[in-house]
PDB file of C-alpha atoms in Angstrom:
ATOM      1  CA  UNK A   1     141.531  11.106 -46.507  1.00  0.00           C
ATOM      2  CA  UNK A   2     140.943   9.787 -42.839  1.00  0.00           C
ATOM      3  CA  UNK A   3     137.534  11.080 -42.238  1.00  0.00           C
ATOM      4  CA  UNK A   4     137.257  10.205 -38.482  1.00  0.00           C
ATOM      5  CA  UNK A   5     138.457  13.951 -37.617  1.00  0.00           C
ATOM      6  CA  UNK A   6     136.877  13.807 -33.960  1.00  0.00           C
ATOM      7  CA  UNK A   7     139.413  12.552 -31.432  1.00  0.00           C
ATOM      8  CA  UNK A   8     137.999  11.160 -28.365  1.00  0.00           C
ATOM      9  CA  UNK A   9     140.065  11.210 -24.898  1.00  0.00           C
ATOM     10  CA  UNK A  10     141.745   8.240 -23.403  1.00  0.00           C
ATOM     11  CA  UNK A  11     139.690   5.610 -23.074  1.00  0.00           C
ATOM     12  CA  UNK A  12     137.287   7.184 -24.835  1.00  0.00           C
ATOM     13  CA  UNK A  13     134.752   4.318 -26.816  1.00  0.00           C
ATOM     14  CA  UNK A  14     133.153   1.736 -24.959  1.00  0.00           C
ATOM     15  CA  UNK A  15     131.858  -1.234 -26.890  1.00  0.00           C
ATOM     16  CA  UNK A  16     131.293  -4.181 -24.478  1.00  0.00           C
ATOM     17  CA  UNK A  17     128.345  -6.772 -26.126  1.00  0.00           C
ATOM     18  CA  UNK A  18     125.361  -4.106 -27.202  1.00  0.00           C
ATOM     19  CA  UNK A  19     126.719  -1.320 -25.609  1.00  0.00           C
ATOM     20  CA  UNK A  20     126.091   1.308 -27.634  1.00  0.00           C
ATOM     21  CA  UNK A  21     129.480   3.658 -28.522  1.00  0.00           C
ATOM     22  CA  UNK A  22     130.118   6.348 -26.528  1.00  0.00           C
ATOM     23  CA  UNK A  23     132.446   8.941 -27.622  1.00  0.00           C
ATOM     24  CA  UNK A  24     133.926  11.564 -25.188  1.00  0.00           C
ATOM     25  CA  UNK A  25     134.317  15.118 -27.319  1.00  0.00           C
ATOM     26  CA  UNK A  26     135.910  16.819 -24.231  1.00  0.00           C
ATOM     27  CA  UNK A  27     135.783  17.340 -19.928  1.00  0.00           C
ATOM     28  CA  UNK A  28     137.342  19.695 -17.595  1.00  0.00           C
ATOM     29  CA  UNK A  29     136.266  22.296 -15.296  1.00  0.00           C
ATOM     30  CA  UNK A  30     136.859  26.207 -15.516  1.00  0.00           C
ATOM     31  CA  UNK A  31     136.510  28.906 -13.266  1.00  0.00           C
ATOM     32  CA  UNK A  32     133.081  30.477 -14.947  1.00  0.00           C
ATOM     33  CA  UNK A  33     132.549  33.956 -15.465  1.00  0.00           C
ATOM     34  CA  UNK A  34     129.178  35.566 -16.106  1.00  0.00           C
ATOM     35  CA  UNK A  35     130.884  36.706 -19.580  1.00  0.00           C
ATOM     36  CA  UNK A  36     132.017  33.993 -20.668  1.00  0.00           C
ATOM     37  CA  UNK A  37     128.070  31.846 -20.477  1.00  0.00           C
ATOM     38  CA  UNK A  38     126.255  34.339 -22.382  1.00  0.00           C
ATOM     39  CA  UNK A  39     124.501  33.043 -25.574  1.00  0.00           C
ATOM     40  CA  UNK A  40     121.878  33.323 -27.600  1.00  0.00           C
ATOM     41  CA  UNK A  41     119.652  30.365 -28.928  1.00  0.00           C
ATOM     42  CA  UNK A  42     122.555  27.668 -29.226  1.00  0.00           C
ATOM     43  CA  UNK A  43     121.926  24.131 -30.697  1.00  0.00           C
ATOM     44  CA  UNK A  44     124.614  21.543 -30.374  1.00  0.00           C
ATOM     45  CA  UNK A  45     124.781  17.915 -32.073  1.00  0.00           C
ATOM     46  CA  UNK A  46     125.996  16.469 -29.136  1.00  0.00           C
ATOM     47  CA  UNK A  47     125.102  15.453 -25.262  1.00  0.00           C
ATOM     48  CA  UNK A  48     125.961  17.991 -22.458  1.00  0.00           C
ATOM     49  CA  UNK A  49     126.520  16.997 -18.755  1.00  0.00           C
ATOM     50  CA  UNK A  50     127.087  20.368 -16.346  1.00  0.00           C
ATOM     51  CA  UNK A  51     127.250  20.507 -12.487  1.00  0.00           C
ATOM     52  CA  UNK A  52     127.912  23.817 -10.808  1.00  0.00           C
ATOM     53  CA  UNK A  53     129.276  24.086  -7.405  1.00  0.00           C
ATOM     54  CA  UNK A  54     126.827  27.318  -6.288  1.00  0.00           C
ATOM     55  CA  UNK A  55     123.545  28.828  -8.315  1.00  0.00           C
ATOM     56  CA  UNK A  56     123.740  31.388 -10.730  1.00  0.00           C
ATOM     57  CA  UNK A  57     123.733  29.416 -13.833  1.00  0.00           C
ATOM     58  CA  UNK A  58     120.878  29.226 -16.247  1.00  0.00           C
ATOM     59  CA  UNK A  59     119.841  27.287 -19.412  1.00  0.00           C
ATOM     60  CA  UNK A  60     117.358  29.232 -21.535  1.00  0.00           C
ATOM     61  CA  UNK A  61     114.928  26.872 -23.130  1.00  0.00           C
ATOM     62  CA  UNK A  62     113.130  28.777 -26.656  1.00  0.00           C
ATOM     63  CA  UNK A  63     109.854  29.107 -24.675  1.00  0.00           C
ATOM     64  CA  UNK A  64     111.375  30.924 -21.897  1.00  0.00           C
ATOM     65  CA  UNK A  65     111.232  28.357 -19.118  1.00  0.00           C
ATOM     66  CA  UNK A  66     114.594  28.264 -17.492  1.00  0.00           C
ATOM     67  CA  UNK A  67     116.980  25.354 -16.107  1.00  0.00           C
ATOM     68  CA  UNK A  68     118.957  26.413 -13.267  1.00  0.00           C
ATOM     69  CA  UNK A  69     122.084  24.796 -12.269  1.00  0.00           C
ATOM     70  CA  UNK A  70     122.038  24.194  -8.513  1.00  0.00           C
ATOM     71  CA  UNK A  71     124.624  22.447  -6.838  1.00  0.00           C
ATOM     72  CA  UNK A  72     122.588  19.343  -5.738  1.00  0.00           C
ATOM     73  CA  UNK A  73     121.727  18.190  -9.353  1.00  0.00           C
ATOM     74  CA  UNK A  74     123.619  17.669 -12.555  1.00  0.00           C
ATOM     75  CA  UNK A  75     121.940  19.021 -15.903  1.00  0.00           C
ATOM     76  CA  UNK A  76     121.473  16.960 -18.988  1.00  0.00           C
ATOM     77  CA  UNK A  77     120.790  18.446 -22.537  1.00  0.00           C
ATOM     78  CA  UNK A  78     120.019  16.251 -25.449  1.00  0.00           C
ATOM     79  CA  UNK A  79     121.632  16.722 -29.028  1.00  0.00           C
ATOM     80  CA  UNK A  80     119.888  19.270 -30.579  1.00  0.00           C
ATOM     81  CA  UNK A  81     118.393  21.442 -27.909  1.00  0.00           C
ATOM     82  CA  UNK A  82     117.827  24.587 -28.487  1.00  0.00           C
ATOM     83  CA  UNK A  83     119.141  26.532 -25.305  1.00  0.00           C
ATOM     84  CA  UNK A  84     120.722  30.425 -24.355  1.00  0.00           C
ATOM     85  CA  UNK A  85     123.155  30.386 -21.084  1.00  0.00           C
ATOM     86  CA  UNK A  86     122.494  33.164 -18.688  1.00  0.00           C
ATOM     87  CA  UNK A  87     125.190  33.439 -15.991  1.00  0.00           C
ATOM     88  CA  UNK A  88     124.821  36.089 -12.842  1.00  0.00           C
ATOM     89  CA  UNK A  89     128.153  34.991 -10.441  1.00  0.00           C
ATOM     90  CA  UNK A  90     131.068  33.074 -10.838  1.00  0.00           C
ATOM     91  CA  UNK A  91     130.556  29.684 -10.588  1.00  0.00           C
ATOM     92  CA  UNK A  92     133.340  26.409 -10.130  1.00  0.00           C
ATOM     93  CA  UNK A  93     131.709  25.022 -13.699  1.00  0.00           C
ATOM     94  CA  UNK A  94     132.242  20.903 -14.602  1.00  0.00           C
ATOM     95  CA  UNK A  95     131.115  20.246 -18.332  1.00  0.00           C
ATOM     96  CA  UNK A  96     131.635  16.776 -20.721  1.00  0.00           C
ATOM     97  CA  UNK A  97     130.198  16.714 -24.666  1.00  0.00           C
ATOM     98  CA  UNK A  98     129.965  13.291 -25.536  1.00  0.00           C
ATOM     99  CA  UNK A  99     128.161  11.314 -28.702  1.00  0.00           C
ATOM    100  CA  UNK A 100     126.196   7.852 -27.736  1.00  0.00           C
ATOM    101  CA  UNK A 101     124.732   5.751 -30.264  1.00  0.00           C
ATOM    102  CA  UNK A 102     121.318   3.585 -30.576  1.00  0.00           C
ATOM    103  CA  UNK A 103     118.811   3.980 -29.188  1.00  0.00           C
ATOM    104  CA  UNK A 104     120.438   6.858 -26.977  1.00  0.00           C
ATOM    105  CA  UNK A 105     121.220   8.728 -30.154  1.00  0.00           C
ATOM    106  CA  UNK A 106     117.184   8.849 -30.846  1.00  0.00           C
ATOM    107  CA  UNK A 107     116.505  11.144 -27.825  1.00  0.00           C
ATOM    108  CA  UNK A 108     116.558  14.937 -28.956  1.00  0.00           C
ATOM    109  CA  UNK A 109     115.876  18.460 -27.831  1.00  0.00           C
ATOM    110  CA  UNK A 110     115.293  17.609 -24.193  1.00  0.00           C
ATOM    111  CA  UNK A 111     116.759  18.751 -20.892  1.00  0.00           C
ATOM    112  CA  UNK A 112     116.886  16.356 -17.608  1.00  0.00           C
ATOM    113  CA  UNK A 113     118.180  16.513 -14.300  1.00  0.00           C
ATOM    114  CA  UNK A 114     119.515  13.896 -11.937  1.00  0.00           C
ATOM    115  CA  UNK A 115     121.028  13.504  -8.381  1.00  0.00           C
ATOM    116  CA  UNK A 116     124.255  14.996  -7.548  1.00  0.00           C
ATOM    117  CA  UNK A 117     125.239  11.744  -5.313  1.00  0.00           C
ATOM    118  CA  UNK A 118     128.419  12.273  -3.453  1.00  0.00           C
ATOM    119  CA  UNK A 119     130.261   9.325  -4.753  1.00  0.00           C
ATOM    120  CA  UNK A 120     129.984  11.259  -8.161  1.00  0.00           C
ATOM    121  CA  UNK A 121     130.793  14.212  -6.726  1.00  0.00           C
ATOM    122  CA  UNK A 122     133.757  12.925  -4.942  1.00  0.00           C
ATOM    123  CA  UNK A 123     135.354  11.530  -7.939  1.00  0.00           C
ATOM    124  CA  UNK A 124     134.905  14.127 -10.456  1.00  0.00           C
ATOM    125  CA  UNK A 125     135.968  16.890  -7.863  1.00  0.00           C
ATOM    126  CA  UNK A 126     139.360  14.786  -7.187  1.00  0.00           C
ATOM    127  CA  UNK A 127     140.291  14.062 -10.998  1.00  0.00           C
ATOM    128  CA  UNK A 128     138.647  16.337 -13.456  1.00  0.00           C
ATOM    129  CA  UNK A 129     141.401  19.164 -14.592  1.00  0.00           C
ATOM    130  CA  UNK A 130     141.553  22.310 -14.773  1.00  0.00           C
ATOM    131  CA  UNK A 131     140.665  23.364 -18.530  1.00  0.00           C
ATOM    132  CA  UNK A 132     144.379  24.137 -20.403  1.00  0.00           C
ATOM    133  CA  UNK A 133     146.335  21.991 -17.119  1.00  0.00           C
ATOM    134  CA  UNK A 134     148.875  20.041 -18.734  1.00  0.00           C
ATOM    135  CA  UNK A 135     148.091  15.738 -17.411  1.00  0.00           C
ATOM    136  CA  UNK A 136     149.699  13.427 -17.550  1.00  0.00           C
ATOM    137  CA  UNK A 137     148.543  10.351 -18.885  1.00  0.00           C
ATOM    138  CA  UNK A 138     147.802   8.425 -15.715  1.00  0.00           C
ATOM    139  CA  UNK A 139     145.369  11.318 -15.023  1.00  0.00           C
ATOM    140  CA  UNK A 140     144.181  11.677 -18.548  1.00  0.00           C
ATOM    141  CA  UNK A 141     143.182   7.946 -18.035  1.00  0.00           C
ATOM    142  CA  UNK A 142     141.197   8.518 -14.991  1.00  0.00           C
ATOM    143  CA  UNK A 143     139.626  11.502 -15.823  1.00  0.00           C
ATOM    144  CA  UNK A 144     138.209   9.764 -19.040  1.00  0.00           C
ATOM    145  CA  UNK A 145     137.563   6.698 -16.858  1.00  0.00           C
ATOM    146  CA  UNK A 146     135.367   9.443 -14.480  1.00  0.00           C
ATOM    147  CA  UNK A 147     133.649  10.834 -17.250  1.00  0.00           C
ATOM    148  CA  UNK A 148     132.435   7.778 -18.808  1.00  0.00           C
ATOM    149  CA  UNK A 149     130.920   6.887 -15.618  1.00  0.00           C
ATOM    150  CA  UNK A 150     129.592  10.524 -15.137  1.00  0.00           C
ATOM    151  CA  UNK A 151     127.694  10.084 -18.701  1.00  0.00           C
ATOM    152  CA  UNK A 152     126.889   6.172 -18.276  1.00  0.00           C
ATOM    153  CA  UNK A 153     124.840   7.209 -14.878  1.00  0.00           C
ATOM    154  CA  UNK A 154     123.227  10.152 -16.467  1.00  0.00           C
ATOM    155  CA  UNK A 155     121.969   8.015 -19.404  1.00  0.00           C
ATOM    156  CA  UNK A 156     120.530   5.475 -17.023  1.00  0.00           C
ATOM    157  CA  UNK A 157     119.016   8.631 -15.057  1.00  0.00           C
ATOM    158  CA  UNK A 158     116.630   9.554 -18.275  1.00  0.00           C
ATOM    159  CA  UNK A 159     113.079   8.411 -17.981  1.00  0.00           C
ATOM    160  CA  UNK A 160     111.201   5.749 -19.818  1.00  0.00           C
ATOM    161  CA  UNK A 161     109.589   8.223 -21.408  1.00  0.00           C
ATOM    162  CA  UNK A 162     112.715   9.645 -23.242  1.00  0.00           C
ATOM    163  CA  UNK A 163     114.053   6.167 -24.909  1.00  0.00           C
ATOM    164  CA  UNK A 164     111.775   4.379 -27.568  1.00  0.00           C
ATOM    165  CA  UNK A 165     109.972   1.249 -26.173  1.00  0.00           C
ATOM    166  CA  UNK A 166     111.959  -1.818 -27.188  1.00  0.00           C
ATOM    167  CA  UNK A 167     109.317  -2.985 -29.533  1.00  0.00           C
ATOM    168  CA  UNK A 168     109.262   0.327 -31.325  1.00  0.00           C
ATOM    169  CA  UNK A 169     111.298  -1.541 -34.376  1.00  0.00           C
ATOM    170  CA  UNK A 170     111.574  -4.446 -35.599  1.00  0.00           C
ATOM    171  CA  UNK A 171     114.610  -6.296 -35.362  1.00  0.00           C
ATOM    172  CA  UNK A 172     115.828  -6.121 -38.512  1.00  0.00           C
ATOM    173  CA  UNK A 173     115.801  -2.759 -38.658  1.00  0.00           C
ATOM    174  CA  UNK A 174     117.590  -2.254 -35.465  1.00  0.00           C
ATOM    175  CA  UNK A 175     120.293  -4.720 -37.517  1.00  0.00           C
ATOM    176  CA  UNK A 176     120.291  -2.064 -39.895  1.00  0.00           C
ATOM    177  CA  UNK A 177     120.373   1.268 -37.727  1.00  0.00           C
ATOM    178  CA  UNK A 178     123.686  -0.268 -36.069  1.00  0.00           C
ATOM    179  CA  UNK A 179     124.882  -1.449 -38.997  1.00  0.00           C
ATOM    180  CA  UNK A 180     124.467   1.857 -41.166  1.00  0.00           C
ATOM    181  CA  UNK A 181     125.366   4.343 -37.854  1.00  0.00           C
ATOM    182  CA  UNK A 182     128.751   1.691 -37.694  1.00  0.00           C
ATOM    183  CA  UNK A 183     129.486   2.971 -41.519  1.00  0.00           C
ATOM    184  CA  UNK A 184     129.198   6.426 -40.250  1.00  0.00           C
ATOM    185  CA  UNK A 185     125.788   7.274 -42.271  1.00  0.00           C
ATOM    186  CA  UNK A 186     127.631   7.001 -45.414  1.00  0.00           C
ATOM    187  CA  UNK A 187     125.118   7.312 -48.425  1.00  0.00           C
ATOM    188  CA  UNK A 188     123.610   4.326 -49.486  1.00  0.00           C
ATOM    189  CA  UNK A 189     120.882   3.570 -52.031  1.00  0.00           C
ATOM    190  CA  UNK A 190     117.250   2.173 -50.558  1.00  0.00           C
ATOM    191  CA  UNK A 191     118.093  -1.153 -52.697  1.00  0.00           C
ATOM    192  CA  UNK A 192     121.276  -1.621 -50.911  1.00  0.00           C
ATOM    193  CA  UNK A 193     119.556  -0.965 -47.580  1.00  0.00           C
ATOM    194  CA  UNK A 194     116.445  -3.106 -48.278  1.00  0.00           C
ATOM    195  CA  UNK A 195     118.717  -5.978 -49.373  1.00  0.00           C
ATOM    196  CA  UNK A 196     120.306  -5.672 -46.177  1.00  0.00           C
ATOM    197  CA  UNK A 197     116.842  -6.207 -44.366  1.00  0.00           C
ATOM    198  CA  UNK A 198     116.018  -8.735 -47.441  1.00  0.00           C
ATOM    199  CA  UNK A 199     112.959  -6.793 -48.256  1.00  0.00           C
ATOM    200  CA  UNK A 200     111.872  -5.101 -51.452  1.00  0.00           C
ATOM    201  CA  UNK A 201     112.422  -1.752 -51.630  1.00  0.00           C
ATOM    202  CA  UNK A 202     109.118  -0.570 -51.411  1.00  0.00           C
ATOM    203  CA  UNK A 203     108.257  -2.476 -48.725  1.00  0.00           C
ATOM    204  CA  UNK A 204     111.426  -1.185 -47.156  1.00  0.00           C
ATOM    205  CA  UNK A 205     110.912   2.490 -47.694  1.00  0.00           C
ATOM    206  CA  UNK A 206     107.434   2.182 -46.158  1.00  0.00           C
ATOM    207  CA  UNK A 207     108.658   0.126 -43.153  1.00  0.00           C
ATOM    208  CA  UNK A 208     111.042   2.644 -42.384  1.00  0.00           C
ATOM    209  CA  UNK A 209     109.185   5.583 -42.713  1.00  0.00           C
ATOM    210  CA  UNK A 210     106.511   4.279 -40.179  1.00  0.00           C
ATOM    211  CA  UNK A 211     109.364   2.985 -37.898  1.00  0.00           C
ATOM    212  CA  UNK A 212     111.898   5.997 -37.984  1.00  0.00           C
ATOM    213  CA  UNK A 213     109.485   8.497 -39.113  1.00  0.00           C
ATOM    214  CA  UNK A 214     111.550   9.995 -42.248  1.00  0.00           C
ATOM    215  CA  UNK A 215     112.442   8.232 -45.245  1.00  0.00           C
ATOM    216  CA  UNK A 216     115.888   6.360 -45.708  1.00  0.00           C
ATOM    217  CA  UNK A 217     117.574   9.262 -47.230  1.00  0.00           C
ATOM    218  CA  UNK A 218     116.266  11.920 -45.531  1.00  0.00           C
ATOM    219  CA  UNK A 219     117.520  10.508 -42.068  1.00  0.00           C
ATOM    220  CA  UNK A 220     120.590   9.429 -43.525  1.00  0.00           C
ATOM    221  CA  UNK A 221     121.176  13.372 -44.509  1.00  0.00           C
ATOM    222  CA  UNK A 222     120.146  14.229 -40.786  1.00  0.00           C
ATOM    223  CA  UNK A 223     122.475  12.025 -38.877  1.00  0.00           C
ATOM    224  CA  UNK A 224     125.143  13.433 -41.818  1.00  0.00           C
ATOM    225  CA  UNK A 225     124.326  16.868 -40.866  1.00  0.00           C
ATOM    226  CA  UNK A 226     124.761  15.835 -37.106  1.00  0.00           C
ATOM    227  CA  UNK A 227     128.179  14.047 -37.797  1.00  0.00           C
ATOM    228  CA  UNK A 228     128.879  17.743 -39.892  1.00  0.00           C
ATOM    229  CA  UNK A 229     127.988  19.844 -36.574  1.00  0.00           C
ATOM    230  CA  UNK A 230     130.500  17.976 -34.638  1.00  0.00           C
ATOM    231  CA  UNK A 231     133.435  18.590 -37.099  1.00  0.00           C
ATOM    232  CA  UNK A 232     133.154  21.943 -37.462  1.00  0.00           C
ATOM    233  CA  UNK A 233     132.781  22.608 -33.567  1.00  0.00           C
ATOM    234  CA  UNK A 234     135.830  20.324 -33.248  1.00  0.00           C
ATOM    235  CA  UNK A 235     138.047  19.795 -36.043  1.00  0.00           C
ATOM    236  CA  UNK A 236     139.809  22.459 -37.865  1.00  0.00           C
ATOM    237  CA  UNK A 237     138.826  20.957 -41.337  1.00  0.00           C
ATOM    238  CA  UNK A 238     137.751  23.323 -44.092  1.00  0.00           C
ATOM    239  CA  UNK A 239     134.199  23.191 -44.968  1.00  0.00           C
ATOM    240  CA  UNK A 240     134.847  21.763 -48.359  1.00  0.00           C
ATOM    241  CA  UNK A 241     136.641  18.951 -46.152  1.00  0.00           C
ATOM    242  CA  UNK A 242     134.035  18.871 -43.880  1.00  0.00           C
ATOM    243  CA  UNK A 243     131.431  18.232 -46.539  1.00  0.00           C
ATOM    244  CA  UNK A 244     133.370  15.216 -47.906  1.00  0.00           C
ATOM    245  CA  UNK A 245     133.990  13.490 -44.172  1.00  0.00           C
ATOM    246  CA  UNK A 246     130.133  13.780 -43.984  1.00  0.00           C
ATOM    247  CA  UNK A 247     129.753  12.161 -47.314  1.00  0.00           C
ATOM    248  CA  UNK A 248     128.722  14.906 -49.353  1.00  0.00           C
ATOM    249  CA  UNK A 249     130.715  15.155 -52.889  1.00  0.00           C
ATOM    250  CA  UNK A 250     129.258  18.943 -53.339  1.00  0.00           C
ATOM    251  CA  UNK A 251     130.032  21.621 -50.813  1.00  0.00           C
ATOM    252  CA  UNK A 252     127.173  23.602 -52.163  1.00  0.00           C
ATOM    253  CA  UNK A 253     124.563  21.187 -52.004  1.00  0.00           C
ATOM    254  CA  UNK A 254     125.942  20.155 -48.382  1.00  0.00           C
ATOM    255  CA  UNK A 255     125.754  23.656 -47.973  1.00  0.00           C
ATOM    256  CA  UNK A 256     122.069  23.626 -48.554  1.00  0.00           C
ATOM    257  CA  UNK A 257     121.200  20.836 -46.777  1.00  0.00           C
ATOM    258  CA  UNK A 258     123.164  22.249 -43.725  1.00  0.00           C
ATOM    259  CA  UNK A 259     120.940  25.533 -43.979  1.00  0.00           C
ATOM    260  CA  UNK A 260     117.894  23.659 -44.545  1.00  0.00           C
ATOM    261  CA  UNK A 261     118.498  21.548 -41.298  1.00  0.00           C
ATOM    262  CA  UNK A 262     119.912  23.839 -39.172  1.00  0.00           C
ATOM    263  CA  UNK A 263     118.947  27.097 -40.432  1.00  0.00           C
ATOM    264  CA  UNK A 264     122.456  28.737 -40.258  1.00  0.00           C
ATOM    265  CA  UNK A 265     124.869  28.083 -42.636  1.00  0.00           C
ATOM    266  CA  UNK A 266     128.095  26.185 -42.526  1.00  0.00           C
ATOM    267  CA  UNK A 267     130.076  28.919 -41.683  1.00  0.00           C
ATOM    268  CA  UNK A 268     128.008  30.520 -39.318  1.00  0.00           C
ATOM    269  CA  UNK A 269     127.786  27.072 -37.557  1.00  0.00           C
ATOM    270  CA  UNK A 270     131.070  27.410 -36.831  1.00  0.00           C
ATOM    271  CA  UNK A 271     131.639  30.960 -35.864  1.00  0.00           C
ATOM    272  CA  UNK A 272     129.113  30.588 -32.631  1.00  0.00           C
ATOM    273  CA  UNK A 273     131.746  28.302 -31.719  1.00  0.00           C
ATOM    274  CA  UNK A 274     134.895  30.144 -31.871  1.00  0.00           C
ATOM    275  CA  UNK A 275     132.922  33.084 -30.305  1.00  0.00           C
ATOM    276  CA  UNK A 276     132.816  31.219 -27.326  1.00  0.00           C
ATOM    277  CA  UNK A 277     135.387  31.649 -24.879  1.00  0.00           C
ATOM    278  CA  UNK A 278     138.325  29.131 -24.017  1.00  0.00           C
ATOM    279  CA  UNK A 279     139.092  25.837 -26.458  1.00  0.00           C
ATOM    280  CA  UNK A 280     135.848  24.594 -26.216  1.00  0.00           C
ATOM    281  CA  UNK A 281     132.319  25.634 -25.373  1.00  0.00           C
ATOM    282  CA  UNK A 282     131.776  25.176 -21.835  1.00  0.00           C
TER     283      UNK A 282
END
């Protein structure tokens, strides 16, 4: 069974030297009504990138402090960030989901904001489509080509702060965080991992822990879970199949571990997404 179930656009993986990959889920821009940006307390596994072209728009943090889209910034949420959308006008609304790996993948739960510059601007005015416009592929290309650069600048727009320093690991175990997110997180033992940082597995286990902050397996499950999130938003995979593309043999313990992570089950997962309104959540 081909497991890689989420398609990126055109152009869509970049992986020049130690770039990390960057996957494009989906970009276009809508014609936002206030109806269609209401939500309550929604986490998503991947990156978000918005720009509005007039106020109106807000992003909900869980402790009540609100993000508002203005037209002179662009808004960045982090995987995992816990946010409800309050919209009071209709906006012109721009939005890209995209997945990044090391050490980008590491940030979590945050919200930044960056310069709208007018060369951006510009660009993704001219070439981004219309969400359900048929493209061709000439503009397929250069609308992935946009939003690349879009998501590129907002990365390099986060603040030391965000990133871990670049001592944080030792090198072998960056080897190993590449090498294991490369293989998708598929389960492996903490022998099979140690051997690959030729350490015992003790040594290995404790190494990690103080590194990463979790054991082996436990993050292993988490980036699992995250890879889970993303196919059921975007793939039309059953949950059983779901379960095994995330490397889970039992739906019900995946099930489990889903709940325990996220606190909403599979299923439920899923349904806040089809709720929304249009192909994909804006």
């Amino acid at each position: 069974m081909n497991t890689n179930q989420v398609k990126p656009l055109t152009w869509g993986h970049v992986n020049i030297g130690h770039t990390p990959q960057l996957t494009l889920l989906c970009c276009a821009h809508l014609n936002l009504q206030p109806r269609q940006w209401r939500t309550q307390n929604v986490r998503s596994p991947y990156w978000r990138l918005y720009w509005n072209d007039r106020p109106g728009a807000c992003l909900r943090a869980e402790d009540g402090r609100c993000h508002n889209l203005e037209p002179d910034h662009f808004m960045l949420v982090a995987p995992n960030t816990t946010l409800s959308q309050e919209l009071s006008q209709t906006v012109e609304h721009y939005f890209t989901h995209f997945t990044v790996g090391l050490p980008f993948a590491h940030v979590q739960n945050q919200v930044h904001q960056f310069p709208a510059a007018a060369p951006l601007l510009a660009a993704m005015r001219g070439i981004y489509p219309r969400q359900g416009a048929a493209a061709d592929p000439a503009t397929q290309a250069r609308c992935a080509a946009t939003a690349l650069n879009l998501c590129w600048h907002a990365l390099a727009s986060l603040p030391d702060a965000s990133l871990p320093p670049a001592d944080c690991y030792p090198p072998r175990l960056w080897e190993l965080l590449n090498w294991w997110e490369s293989q998708d997180w598929r389960p492996a033992t903490n022998r099979a991992l140690a051997e690959r940082m030729r350490m015992h597995p003790t040594a290995f286990c404790r190494c990690f822990r103080q590194a990463v902050g979790a054991p082996p397996q436990t993050y292993g499950q988490i980036r699992r879970i995250d890879r889970a999130c993303l196919l059921l938003h975007f793939s039309k995979l059953s949950i059983k199949q779901v379960a095994e593309a995330a490397g889970f043999c039992d739906r019900y313990y995946f099930s489990y571990r889903f709940r325990k992570l996220q606190g909403i089950s599979p299923a439920a997962f899923r349904r806040q997404f089809v709720r929304a309104a249009g192909p994909a959540q804006p």
